[in-house]
Amino acid sequence: MGATRMGKTTCLIHLLKQVRAKNERAVILDSTGELTDKFYRPDKDHLINPLDARSVSWNIWDEQLEPYGYDAWAATVVPDGKADDFWPASARLLLSTTAQKLLKDGNLSMSQILHWSCLQPLGDDTIAFYEGTLAEGMMRPQSEKTTTGIRLQLLKTLSAFGYLKTDKPPFSVTYWVKNTKDSGEWLFLMAKPDQRSTLAPLVASLFNFAFLGLERAGVDFKNRLWMAADEIAGWDFQITGLKRMVTEGAKYGACCVLGFQNKSQIDALYSHAGTKTLLSNCSTKVIFRSQDHETAKDLSLTLGEQEVLSSSEGFSMGAHHMRDGVNLSEQRRVQPTIPATEIMSLNKLEAYVLLPGNFPATKVKFNIPT
């Protein structure tokens, strides 16, 4: 954690180099393309970005979901509403139902999800398509006003589906995670800055599928899967399974690495309670300079406090020299181990590292990786 351009990505690059040297797998959530440019190997790794020529093909049906799995997937694609839950809940129902209906019909095209759920005019065709499904009532011409609102809610998150490639062999995230433990392959979920708003719902759902693959593989303390997300708040989109990843992922082999600038960014996406869950379950913390005093105070508390015993001496003089005296007193007080001012005065590439266990926070300096 730390301000922009202070060294967070540099720190992550050093870590990923060690992961690569140990031939361990990784899922990289890359919001700029920098990590992809540095680590992607065309002959071994996998990239999903429908706006990039190197991308593999992907569709939801290759993830082999149970009916309830489509509901969970829809919840990762359509975010919660800030006020009214009706619209996002209805949009999720429509998305899940459409995907399951296309599976039943054998029409496995992601663009068809976009077509039927958002673009096909309401009429006899939509009535016939959704007949007998949970979305039947909302896809009739009589419900056009309500349906238009639901479709607009869904259309905001499905635009990436129209770009997904179909000219390459399909790639299943859950299958890859479950069945390639010793491969040393990496999966890159990447978007350039100007692509984030379009691709964020797709990328968030794929990141969740990576954790689902670990759950399907079962408890495994031996084989690690590094799940790294640099500048996670930069997507401006909530990864719904992230809290579960950091709280339950260790027993499946997940090693979560999260980078962000300050707590307020994460509060806005995951709530104050969600931020506490994320921070408390990331046992190793690397803290770079913060420009804001309030943020620096929060980071100072994150690094811990110490109890200090101080002594003071007082001298009193009486009317007679026999009444003169010396008073000694001790005072215990609690103070931050690393004051906020020290965090605010860190140089670029300098950071405090706090490891799990009985270890003090240590100041380190990173080199620019070659």
mmCIF file of C-alpha atoms in Angstrom:
data_model
loop_
_atom_site.group_PDB
_atom_site.id
_atom_site.type_symbol
_atom_site.label_atom_id
_atom_site.label_comp_id
_atom_site.label_asym_id
_atom_site.label_seq_id
_atom_site.Cartn_x
_atom_site.Cartn_y
_atom_site.Cartn_z
ATOM 1 C CA MET A 1 0.000 0.000 0.000
ATOM 2 C CA GLY A 2 1.212 3.497 -0.748
ATOM 3 C CA ALA A 3 0.888 6.525 -2.993
ATOM 4 C CA THR A 4 1.211 6.286 -6.741
ATOM 5 C CA ARG A 5 4.707 5.880 -8.235
ATOM 6 C CA MET A 6 6.289 5.050 -4.869
ATOM 7 C CA GLY A 7 7.325 1.494 -5.801
ATOM 8 C CA LYS A 8 4.362 -0.860 -5.380
ATOM 9 C CA THR A 9 4.650 -2.302 -8.887
ATOM 10 C CA THR A 10 8.434 -2.571 -8.499
ATOM 11 C CA CYS A 11 7.919 -4.593 -5.320
ATOM 12 C CA LEU A 12 5.423 -6.855 -7.103
ATOM 13 C CA ILE A 13 7.820 -7.403 -10.012
ATOM 14 C CA HIS A 14 10.529 -8.558 -7.592
ATOM 15 C CA LEU A 15 8.057 -11.015 -6.034
ATOM 16 C CA LEU A 16 6.838 -12.335 -9.381
ATOM 17 C CA LYS A 17 10.411 -12.937 -10.512
ATOM 18 C CA GLN A 18 10.838 -15.236 -7.527
ATOM 19 C CA VAL A 19 7.563 -16.993 -8.359
ATOM 20 C CA ARG A 20 8.776 -17.522 -11.930
ATOM 21 C CA ALA A 21 12.150 -18.826 -10.703
ATOM 22 C CA LYS A 22 10.355 -21.448 -8.570
ATOM 23 C CA ASN A 23 8.204 -22.502 -11.566
ATOM 24 C CA GLU A 24 4.981 -21.781 -9.680
ATOM 25 C CA ARG A 25 1.735 -20.767 -11.349
ATOM 26 C CA ALA A 26 0.161 -17.332 -11.171
ATOM 27 C CA VAL A 27 -2.978 -15.461 -12.158
ATOM 28 C CA ILE A 28 -2.131 -11.818 -12.873
ATOM 29 C CA LEU A 29 -4.830 -9.155 -12.761
ATOM 30 C CA ASP A 30 -3.087 -6.462 -14.800
ATOM 31 C CA SER A 31 -4.779 -3.062 -15.042
ATOM 32 C CA THR A 32 -2.152 -1.386 -17.242
ATOM 33 C CA GLY A 33 -0.475 -4.092 -19.328
ATOM 34 C CA GLU A 34 2.910 -3.481 -17.680
ATOM 35 C CA LEU A 35 3.104 -6.869 -15.969
ATOM 36 C CA THR A 36 1.927 -8.621 -19.130
ATOM 37 C CA ASP A 37 4.639 -6.934 -21.192
ATOM 38 C CA LYS A 38 7.273 -7.999 -18.674
ATOM 39 C CA PHE A 39 6.244 -11.584 -17.904
ATOM 40 C CA TYR A 40 3.975 -12.963 -20.644
ATOM 41 C CA ARG A 41 5.464 -15.904 -22.600
ATOM 42 C CA PRO A 42 3.527 -16.567 -25.837
ATOM 43 C CA ASP A 43 4.653 -20.187 -26.034
ATOM 44 C CA LYS A 44 3.575 -21.091 -22.486
ATOM 45 C CA ASP A 45 1.266 -18.601 -20.791
ATOM 46 C CA HIS A 46 -2.375 -17.656 -21.415
ATOM 47 C CA LEU A 47 -3.912 -14.224 -21.910
ATOM 48 C CA ILE A 48 -7.588 -13.272 -21.828
ATOM 49 C CA ASN A 49 -8.415 -9.870 -23.258
ATOM 50 C CA PRO A 50 -10.844 -9.907 -26.196
ATOM 51 C CA LEU A 51 -9.327 -6.633 -27.435
ATOM 52 C CA ASP A 52 -5.834 -8.169 -27.701
ATOM 53 C CA ALA A 53 -4.803 -10.370 -30.638
ATOM 54 C CA ARG A 54 -2.917 -12.737 -28.303
ATOM 55 C CA SER A 55 -6.040 -13.609 -26.324
ATOM 56 C CA VAL A 56 -7.413 -17.132 -26.095
ATOM 57 C CA SER A 57 -11.101 -17.858 -26.674
ATOM 58 C CA TRP A 58 -13.408 -18.149 -23.681
ATOM 59 C CA ASN A 59 -17.051 -18.837 -22.997
ATOM 60 C CA ILE A 60 -19.034 -19.429 -19.829
ATOM 61 C CA TRP A 61 -20.141 -22.967 -20.710
ATOM 62 C CA ASP A 62 -16.614 -24.384 -20.735
ATOM 63 C CA GLU A 63 -16.461 -23.672 -16.996
ATOM 64 C CA GLN A 64 -18.894 -26.590 -16.499
ATOM 65 C CA LEU A 65 -21.204 -24.883 -14.015
ATOM 66 C CA GLU A 66 -24.150 -26.276 -12.120
ATOM 67 C CA PRO A 67 -27.395 -24.259 -12.433
ATOM 68 C CA TYR A 68 -26.617 -22.386 -9.210
ATOM 69 C CA GLY A 69 -23.153 -21.641 -10.609
ATOM 70 C CA TYR A 70 -24.701 -19.443 -13.299
ATOM 71 C CA ASP A 71 -26.389 -17.408 -10.575
ATOM 72 C CA ALA A 72 -23.036 -16.951 -8.818
ATOM 73 C CA TRP A 73 -21.411 -15.962 -12.117
ATOM 74 C CA ALA A 74 -24.125 -13.399 -12.826
ATOM 75 C CA ALA A 75 -23.504 -11.888 -9.386
ATOM 76 C CA THR A 76 -19.842 -11.311 -10.304
ATOM 77 C CA VAL A 77 -20.752 -9.627 -13.596
ATOM 78 C CA VAL A 78 -23.564 -7.365 -12.354
ATOM 79 C CA PRO A 79 -22.542 -5.292 -9.310
ATOM 80 C CA ASP A 80 -24.826 -4.479 -6.394
ATOM 81 C CA GLY A 81 -26.974 -1.385 -6.691
ATOM 82 C CA LYS A 82 -26.192 1.595 -4.486
ATOM 83 C CA ALA A 83 -29.821 2.150 -3.532
ATOM 84 C CA ASP A 84 -32.369 -0.141 -5.204
ATOM 85 C CA ASP A 85 -31.581 -3.872 -5.399
ATOM 86 C CA PHE A 86 -34.414 -4.620 -7.828
ATOM 87 C CA TRP A 87 -32.558 -3.675 -11.000
ATOM 88 C CA PRO A 88 -29.269 -5.535 -10.399
ATOM 89 C CA ALA A 89 -31.116 -8.581 -9.013
ATOM 90 C CA SER A 90 -33.364 -8.688 -12.083
ATOM 91 C CA ALA A 91 -30.408 -8.211 -14.426
ATOM 92 C CA ARG A 92 -28.596 -11.125 -12.763
ATOM 93 C CA LEU A 93 -31.648 -13.343 -13.130
ATOM 94 C CA LEU A 94 -31.933 -12.453 -16.816
ATOM 95 C CA LEU A 95 -28.228 -13.119 -17.445
ATOM 96 C CA SER A 96 -28.207 -16.465 -15.619
ATOM 97 C CA THR A 97 -31.414 -17.611 -17.308
ATOM 98 C CA THR A 98 -30.204 -16.649 -20.785
ATOM 99 C CA ALA A 99 -26.918 -18.536 -20.399
ATOM 100 C CA GLN A 100 -28.702 -21.674 -19.191
ATOM 101 C CA LYS A 101 -31.282 -21.477 -22.006
ATOM 102 C CA LEU A 102 -28.555 -21.206 -24.652
ATOM 103 C CA LEU A 103 -26.829 -24.227 -23.102
ATOM 104 C CA LYS A 104 -30.072 -26.187 -23.326
ATOM 105 C CA ASP A 105 -30.472 -25.143 -26.976
ATOM 106 C CA GLY A 106 -26.831 -25.946 -27.812
ATOM 107 C CA ASN A 107 -26.230 -22.383 -29.004
ATOM 108 C CA LEU A 108 -22.965 -21.724 -27.179
ATOM 109 C CA SER A 109 -22.099 -18.193 -28.248
ATOM 110 C CA MET A 110 -21.336 -15.382 -25.816
ATOM 111 C CA SER A 111 -22.595 -12.860 -28.354
ATOM 112 C CA GLN A 112 -25.961 -14.648 -28.232
ATOM 113 C CA ILE A 113 -26.181 -13.900 -24.510
ATOM 114 C CA LEU A 114 -25.835 -10.229 -25.369
ATOM 115 C CA HIS A 115 -28.323 -10.567 -28.244
ATOM 116 C CA TRP A 116 -31.149 -12.269 -26.369
ATOM 117 C CA SER A 117 -30.808 -10.562 -23.008
ATOM 118 C CA CYS A 118 -30.252 -7.002 -24.254
ATOM 119 C CA LEU A 119 -30.768 -6.482 -27.987
ATOM 120 C CA GLN A 120 -33.566 -8.684 -29.381
ATOM 121 C CA PRO A 121 -36.811 -6.643 -29.549
ATOM 122 C CA LEU A 122 -39.561 -7.923 -27.279
ATOM 123 C CA GLY A 123 -42.091 -9.973 -29.212
ATOM 124 C CA ASP A 124 -42.985 -13.496 -30.253
ATOM 125 C CA ASP A 125 -39.324 -14.531 -30.517
ATOM 126 C CA THR A 126 -38.429 -13.487 -26.984
ATOM 127 C CA ILE A 127 -41.661 -14.986 -25.634
ATOM 128 C CA ALA A 128 -40.800 -18.319 -27.256
ATOM 129 C CA PHE A 129 -37.149 -18.196 -26.179
ATOM 130 C CA TYR A 130 -37.838 -17.490 -22.500
ATOM 131 C CA GLU A 131 -41.004 -19.572 -22.196
ATOM 132 C CA GLY A 132 -40.887 -21.777 -19.115
ATOM 133 C CA THR A 133 -37.904 -19.966 -17.580
ATOM 134 C CA LEU A 134 -37.688 -17.733 -14.521
ATOM 135 C CA ALA A 135 -37.282 -14.705 -16.808
ATOM 136 C CA GLU A 136 -40.457 -15.433 -18.780
ATOM 137 C CA GLY A 137 -42.516 -12.696 -17.130
ATOM 138 C CA MET A 138 -40.027 -9.884 -17.682
ATOM 139 C CA MET A 139 -39.422 -10.610 -21.384
ATOM 140 C CA ARG A 140 -42.937 -9.909 -22.681
ATOM 141 C CA PRO A 141 -44.028 -6.751 -24.541
ATOM 142 C CA GLN A 142 -46.458 -5.952 -21.719
ATOM 143 C CA SER A 143 -43.463 -5.439 -19.388
ATOM 144 C CA GLU A 144 -41.522 -3.290 -21.830
ATOM 145 C CA LYS A 145 -40.848 -0.326 -19.519
ATOM 146 C CA THR A 146 -39.531 -2.480 -16.699
ATOM 147 C CA THR A 147 -37.636 -4.731 -19.090
ATOM 148 C CA THR A 148 -35.930 -1.747 -20.704
ATOM 149 C CA GLY A 149 -34.562 -0.681 -17.315
ATOM 150 C CA ILE A 150 -33.332 -4.208 -16.590
ATOM 151 C CA ARG A 151 -31.711 -4.483 -20.016
ATOM 152 C CA LEU A 152 -29.949 -1.144 -19.627
ATOM 153 C CA GLN A 153 -28.605 -2.298 -16.261
ATOM 154 C CA LEU A 154 -27.286 -5.473 -17.870
ATOM 155 C CA LEU A 155 -26.010 -3.866 -21.067
ATOM 156 C CA LYS A 156 -23.567 -1.717 -19.075
ATOM 157 C CA THR A 157 -21.684 -4.846 -18.003
ATOM 158 C CA LEU A 158 -22.033 -7.125 -21.041
ATOM 159 C CA SER A 159 -20.426 -5.047 -23.781
ATOM 160 C CA ALA A 160 -17.202 -7.081 -23.527
ATOM 161 C CA PHE A 161 -19.109 -10.236 -24.514
ATOM 162 C CA GLY A 162 -19.459 -8.938 -28.043
ATOM 163 C CA TYR A 163 -15.662 -8.840 -28.445
ATOM 164 C CA LEU A 164 -14.855 -12.348 -27.161
ATOM 165 C CA LYS A 165 -12.896 -14.383 -29.678
ATOM 166 C CA THR A 166 -14.196 -17.606 -31.208
ATOM 167 C CA ASP A 167 -11.364 -18.359 -33.653
ATOM 168 C CA LYS A 168 -9.067 -20.107 -31.158
ATOM 169 C CA PRO A 169 -9.398 -23.264 -29.034
ATOM 170 C CA PRO A 170 -11.605 -22.556 -25.993
ATOM 171 C CA PHE A 171 -9.905 -22.017 -22.657
ATOM 172 C CA SER A 172 -11.459 -22.948 -19.301
ATOM 173 C CA VAL A 173 -10.097 -21.082 -16.288
ATOM 174 C CA THR A 174 -11.375 -23.599 -13.739
ATOM 175 C CA TYR A 175 -10.020 -26.569 -15.721
ATOM 176 C CA TRP A 176 -6.615 -24.909 -16.104
ATOM 177 C CA VAL A 177 -6.363 -24.151 -12.385
ATOM 178 C CA LYS A 178 -7.470 -27.633 -11.357
ATOM 179 C CA ASN A 179 -5.428 -29.718 -13.798
ATOM 180 C CA THR A 180 -2.107 -27.937 -14.486
ATOM 181 C CA LYS A 181 -0.578 -27.750 -11.015
ATOM 182 C CA ASP A 182 3.015 -28.512 -12.064
ATOM 183 C CA SER A 183 3.027 -26.613 -15.358
ATOM 184 C CA GLY A 184 4.459 -23.291 -14.178
ATOM 185 C CA GLU A 185 2.046 -21.562 -16.560
ATOM 186 C CA TRP A 186 0.632 -18.101 -15.880
ATOM 187 C CA LEU A 187 -2.759 -16.648 -16.748
ATOM 188 C CA PHE A 188 -2.947 -12.922 -17.512
ATOM 189 C CA LEU A 189 -6.260 -11.089 -17.149
ATOM 190 C CA MET A 190 -5.251 -7.799 -18.679
ATOM 191 C CA ALA A 191 -6.794 -4.530 -19.787
ATOM 192 C CA LYS A 192 -5.203 -1.300 -20.924
ATOM 193 C CA PRO A 193 -6.325 1.796 -18.991
ATOM 194 C CA ASP A 194 -8.783 2.835 -21.722
ATOM 195 C CA GLN A 195 -10.249 -0.697 -21.805
ATOM 196 C CA ARG A 196 -10.931 -1.131 -18.073
ATOM 197 C CA SER A 197 -14.512 0.129 -17.958
ATOM 198 C CA THR A 198 -15.464 -2.257 -20.777
ATOM 199 C CA LEU A 199 -13.549 -5.313 -19.579
ATOM 200 C CA ALA A 200 -13.829 -4.982 -15.784
ATOM 201 C CA PRO A 201 -16.966 -7.175 -15.386
ATOM 202 C CA LEU A 202 -15.444 -9.906 -17.570
ATOM 203 C CA VAL A 203 -12.061 -9.771 -15.840
ATOM 204 C CA ALA A 204 -13.634 -9.822 -12.368
ATOM 205 C CA SER A 205 -15.640 -12.934 -13.211
ATOM 206 C CA LEU A 206 -12.555 -14.692 -14.619
ATOM 207 C CA PHE A 207 -10.567 -13.892 -11.469
ATOM 208 C CA ASN A 208 -13.368 -15.501 -9.456
ATOM 209 C CA PHE A 209 -13.290 -18.576 -11.695
ATOM 210 C CA ALA A 210 -9.602 -19.001 -10.863
ATOM 211 C CA PHE A 211 -10.513 -19.380 -7.201
ATOM 212 C CA LEU A 212 -13.400 -21.698 -8.104
ATOM 213 C CA GLY A 213 -10.850 -23.922 -9.846
ATOM 214 C CA LEU A 214 -8.846 -24.119 -6.623
ATOM 215 C CA GLU A 215 -11.961 -25.064 -4.676
ATOM 216 C CA ARG A 216 -12.748 -27.802 -7.188
ATOM 217 C CA ALA A 217 -9.221 -29.175 -6.826
ATOM 218 C CA GLY A 218 -9.702 -29.492 -3.067
ATOM 219 C CA VAL A 219 -7.528 -28.714 -0.063
ATOM 220 C CA ASP A 220 -3.871 -28.485 -1.079
ATOM 221 C CA PHE A 221 -1.123 -26.963 1.065
ATOM 222 C CA LYS A 222 1.648 -28.000 -1.340
ATOM 223 C CA ASN A 223 0.838 -26.512 -4.751
ATOM 224 C CA ARG A 224 0.573 -22.726 -4.801
ATOM 225 C CA LEU A 225 -1.332 -20.472 -7.139
ATOM 226 C CA TRP A 226 -0.278 -16.836 -6.846
ATOM 227 C CA MET A 227 -3.198 -14.471 -7.419
ATOM 228 C CA ALA A 228 -1.740 -11.004 -7.889
ATOM 229 C CA ALA A 229 -3.704 -7.798 -8.456
ATOM 230 C CA ASP A 230 -1.782 -4.541 -8.805
ATOM 231 C CA GLU A 231 -3.793 -1.333 -8.190
ATOM 232 C CA ILE A 232 -6.940 -3.320 -7.528
ATOM 233 C CA ALA A 233 -9.029 -0.192 -7.010
ATOM 234 C CA GLY A 234 -8.073 1.015 -10.489
ATOM 235 C CA TRP A 235 -10.697 -1.282 -12.017
ATOM 236 C CA ASP A 236 -13.447 0.617 -10.163
ATOM 237 C CA PHE A 237 -15.329 -2.691 -10.027
ATOM 238 C CA GLN A 238 -15.837 -5.075 -7.144
ATOM 239 C CA ILE A 239 -14.433 -8.611 -7.355
ATOM 240 C CA THR A 240 -17.148 -10.323 -5.355
ATOM 241 C CA GLY A 241 -15.123 -13.381 -4.392
ATOM 242 C CA LEU A 242 -12.060 -11.480 -3.195
ATOM 243 C CA LYS A 243 -12.976 -11.561 0.495
ATOM 244 C CA ARG A 244 -13.512 -15.312 0.278
ATOM 245 C CA MET A 245 -10.166 -15.720 -1.465
ATOM 246 C CA VAL A 246 -8.198 -14.036 1.315
ATOM 247 C CA THR A 247 -10.116 -15.697 4.161
ATOM 248 C CA GLU A 248 -10.378 -19.253 2.798
ATOM 249 C CA GLY A 249 -7.898 -19.445 -0.062
ATOM 250 C CA ALA A 250 -4.786 -20.511 1.858
ATOM 251 C CA LYS A 251 -5.996 -24.069 2.399
ATOM 252 C CA TYR A 252 -6.476 -24.447 -1.359
ATOM 253 C CA GLY A 253 -3.040 -23.054 -2.190
ATOM 254 C CA ALA A 254 -4.059 -19.477 -3.028
ATOM 255 C CA CYS A 255 -1.457 -16.785 -2.338
ATOM 256 C CA CYS A 256 -3.199 -13.422 -2.717
ATOM 257 C CA VAL A 257 -1.142 -10.294 -3.431
ATOM 258 C CA LEU A 258 -3.104 -7.036 -3.488
ATOM 259 C CA GLY A 259 -1.823 -3.561 -4.302
ATOM 260 C CA PHE A 260 -3.678 -0.305 -3.678
ATOM 261 C CA GLN A 261 -3.015 3.314 -2.728
ATOM 262 C CA ASN A 262 -5.152 3.871 0.371
ATOM 263 C CA LYS A 263 -7.963 2.410 2.436
ATOM 264 C CA SER A 264 -10.581 4.869 1.207
ATOM 265 C CA GLN A 265 -10.283 3.438 -2.323
ATOM 266 C CA ILE A 266 -11.084 -0.042 -1.020
ATOM 267 C CA ASP A 267 -13.794 1.249 1.335
ATOM 268 C CA ALA A 268 -15.627 2.684 -1.673
ATOM 269 C CA LEU A 269 -15.722 -0.718 -3.387
ATOM 270 C CA TYR A 270 -15.864 -3.237 -0.548
ATOM 271 C CA SER A 271 -17.247 -1.208 2.412
ATOM 272 C CA HIS A 272 -15.381 -0.406 5.620
ATOM 273 C CA ALA A 273 -15.980 -3.900 7.015
ATOM 274 C CA GLY A 274 -14.830 -5.493 3.764
ATOM 275 C CA THR A 275 -11.620 -3.467 3.810
ATOM 276 C CA LYS A 276 -10.876 -4.659 7.344
ATOM 277 C CA THR A 277 -11.367 -8.248 6.171
ATOM 278 C CA LEU A 278 -8.957 -7.800 3.260
ATOM 279 C CA LEU A 279 -6.260 -6.049 5.297
ATOM 280 C CA SER A 280 -6.408 -8.344 8.312
ATOM 281 C CA ASN A 281 -6.083 -11.479 6.188
ATOM 282 C CA CYS A 282 -3.117 -10.224 4.156
ATOM 283 C CA SER A 283 -0.520 -11.210 6.740
ATOM 284 C CA THR A 284 2.537 -9.713 5.031
ATOM 285 C CA LYS A 285 2.301 -5.962 4.538
ATOM 286 C CA VAL A 286 4.581 -3.688 2.494
ATOM 287 C CA ILE A 287 3.904 0.001 3.142
ATOM 288 C CA PHE A 288 5.304 2.765 0.945
ATOM 289 C CA ARG A 289 5.077 6.517 1.371
ATOM 290 C CA SER A 290 1.665 8.076 1.764
ATOM 291 C CA GLN A 291 1.106 11.733 0.951
ATOM 292 C CA ASP A 292 -2.004 12.033 3.125
ATOM 293 C CA HIS A 293 -1.675 12.364 6.904
ATOM 294 C CA GLU A 294 -4.881 10.465 7.716
ATOM 295 C CA THR A 295 -3.814 7.563 5.512
ATOM 296 C CA ALA A 296 -0.336 7.634 7.048
ATOM 297 C CA LYS A 297 -1.907 7.407 10.521
ATOM 298 C CA ASP A 298 -3.906 4.355 9.440
ATOM 299 C CA LEU A 299 -0.777 2.743 8.023
ATOM 300 C CA SER A 300 1.138 3.568 11.189
ATOM 301 C CA LEU A 301 -1.458 1.703 13.254
ATOM 302 C CA THR A 302 -1.269 -1.193 10.807
ATOM 303 C CA LEU A 303 2.438 -1.543 11.613
ATOM 304 C CA GLY A 304 1.620 -1.901 15.303
ATOM 305 C CA GLU A 305 2.184 -0.133 18.597
ATOM 306 C CA GLN A 306 4.713 -0.449 21.383
ATOM 307 C CA GLU A 307 4.623 0.161 25.133
ATOM 308 C CA VAL A 308 7.264 2.599 26.335
ATOM 309 C CA LEU A 309 8.403 2.962 29.957
ATOM 310 C CA SER A 310 9.778 6.405 30.780
ATOM 311 C CA SER A 311 11.237 7.686 34.029
ATOM 312 C CA SER A 312 11.089 11.208 35.392
ATOM 313 C CA GLU A 313 12.937 12.826 38.267
ATOM 314 C CA GLY A 314 11.754 15.715 40.400
ATOM 315 C CA PHE A 315 13.639 17.753 43.022
ATOM 316 C CA SER A 316 11.860 19.556 45.850
ATOM 317 C CA MET A 317 13.340 22.108 48.228
ATOM 318 C CA GLY A 318 12.062 22.631 51.757
ATOM 319 C CA ALA A 319 12.471 25.397 54.321
ATOM 320 C CA HIS A 320 15.259 23.337 55.863
ATOM 321 C CA HIS A 321 17.916 21.390 54.004
ATOM 322 C CA MET A 322 16.695 18.228 55.740
ATOM 323 C CA ARG A 323 13.393 18.667 53.918
ATOM 324 C CA ASP A 324 14.911 18.685 50.433
ATOM 325 C CA GLY A 325 14.051 15.568 48.406
ATOM 326 C CA VAL A 326 14.221 13.789 45.065
ATOM 327 C CA ASN A 327 11.133 12.134 43.544
ATOM 328 C CA LEU A 328 11.413 9.337 40.952
ATOM 329 C CA SER A 329 8.381 8.226 38.916
ATOM 330 C CA GLU A 330 7.735 5.858 36.020
ATOM 331 C CA GLN A 331 5.145 6.271 33.322
ATOM 332 C CA ARG A 332 3.924 3.693 30.794
ATOM 333 C CA ARG A 333 2.510 4.888 27.496
ATOM 334 C CA VAL A 334 1.602 3.316 24.167
ATOM 335 C CA GLN A 335 2.894 4.839 20.955
ATOM 336 C CA PRO A 336 3.104 3.757 17.285
ATOM 337 C CA THR A 337 6.082 1.592 16.395
ATOM 338 C CA ILE A 338 6.495 3.647 13.209
ATOM 339 C CA PRO A 339 5.072 7.214 13.490
ATOM 340 C CA ALA A 340 2.932 8.563 10.670
ATOM 341 C CA THR A 341 5.516 11.262 9.960
ATOM 342 C CA GLU A 342 8.122 8.612 9.143
ATOM 343 C CA ILE A 343 5.769 6.969 6.659
ATOM 344 C CA MET A 344 5.117 10.341 5.028
ATOM 345 C CA SER A 345 8.858 11.007 4.712
ATOM 346 C CA LEU A 346 9.824 7.724 3.032
ATOM 347 C CA ASN A 347 11.779 8.118 -0.187
ATOM 348 C CA LYS A 348 10.727 6.544 -3.453
ATOM 349 C CA LEU A 349 11.242 2.728 -3.436
ATOM 350 C CA GLU A 350 11.573 2.723 0.373
ATOM 351 C CA ALA A 351 9.007 0.809 2.416
ATOM 352 C CA TYR A 352 8.303 -0.778 5.763
ATOM 353 C CA VAL A 353 7.763 -4.545 5.649
ATOM 354 C CA LEU A 354 5.742 -6.319 8.330
ATOM 355 C CA LEU A 355 5.923 -10.124 8.303
ATOM 356 C CA PRO A 356 3.530 -12.461 10.128
ATOM 357 C CA GLY A 357 4.756 -13.666 13.494
ATOM 358 C CA ASN A 358 6.891 -12.070 16.181
ATOM 359 C CA PHE A 359 8.933 -9.864 13.870
ATOM 360 C CA PRO A 360 9.319 -6.074 13.999
ATOM 361 C CA ALA A 361 8.501 -3.836 11.061
ATOM 362 C CA THR A 362 11.643 -3.401 8.967
ATOM 363 C CA LYS A 363 12.604 -0.606 6.601
ATOM 364 C CA VAL A 364 13.787 -1.803 3.176
ATOM 365 C CA LYS A 365 14.691 -0.268 -0.160
ATOM 366 C CA PHE A 366 13.900 -1.877 -3.512
ATOM 367 C CA ASN A 367 16.088 -1.701 -6.583
ATOM 368 C CA ILE A 368 14.716 -1.038 -10.046
ATOM 369 C CA PRO A 369 14.370 -4.554 -11.572
ATOM 370 C CA THR A 370 16.281 -5.301 -14.734
#
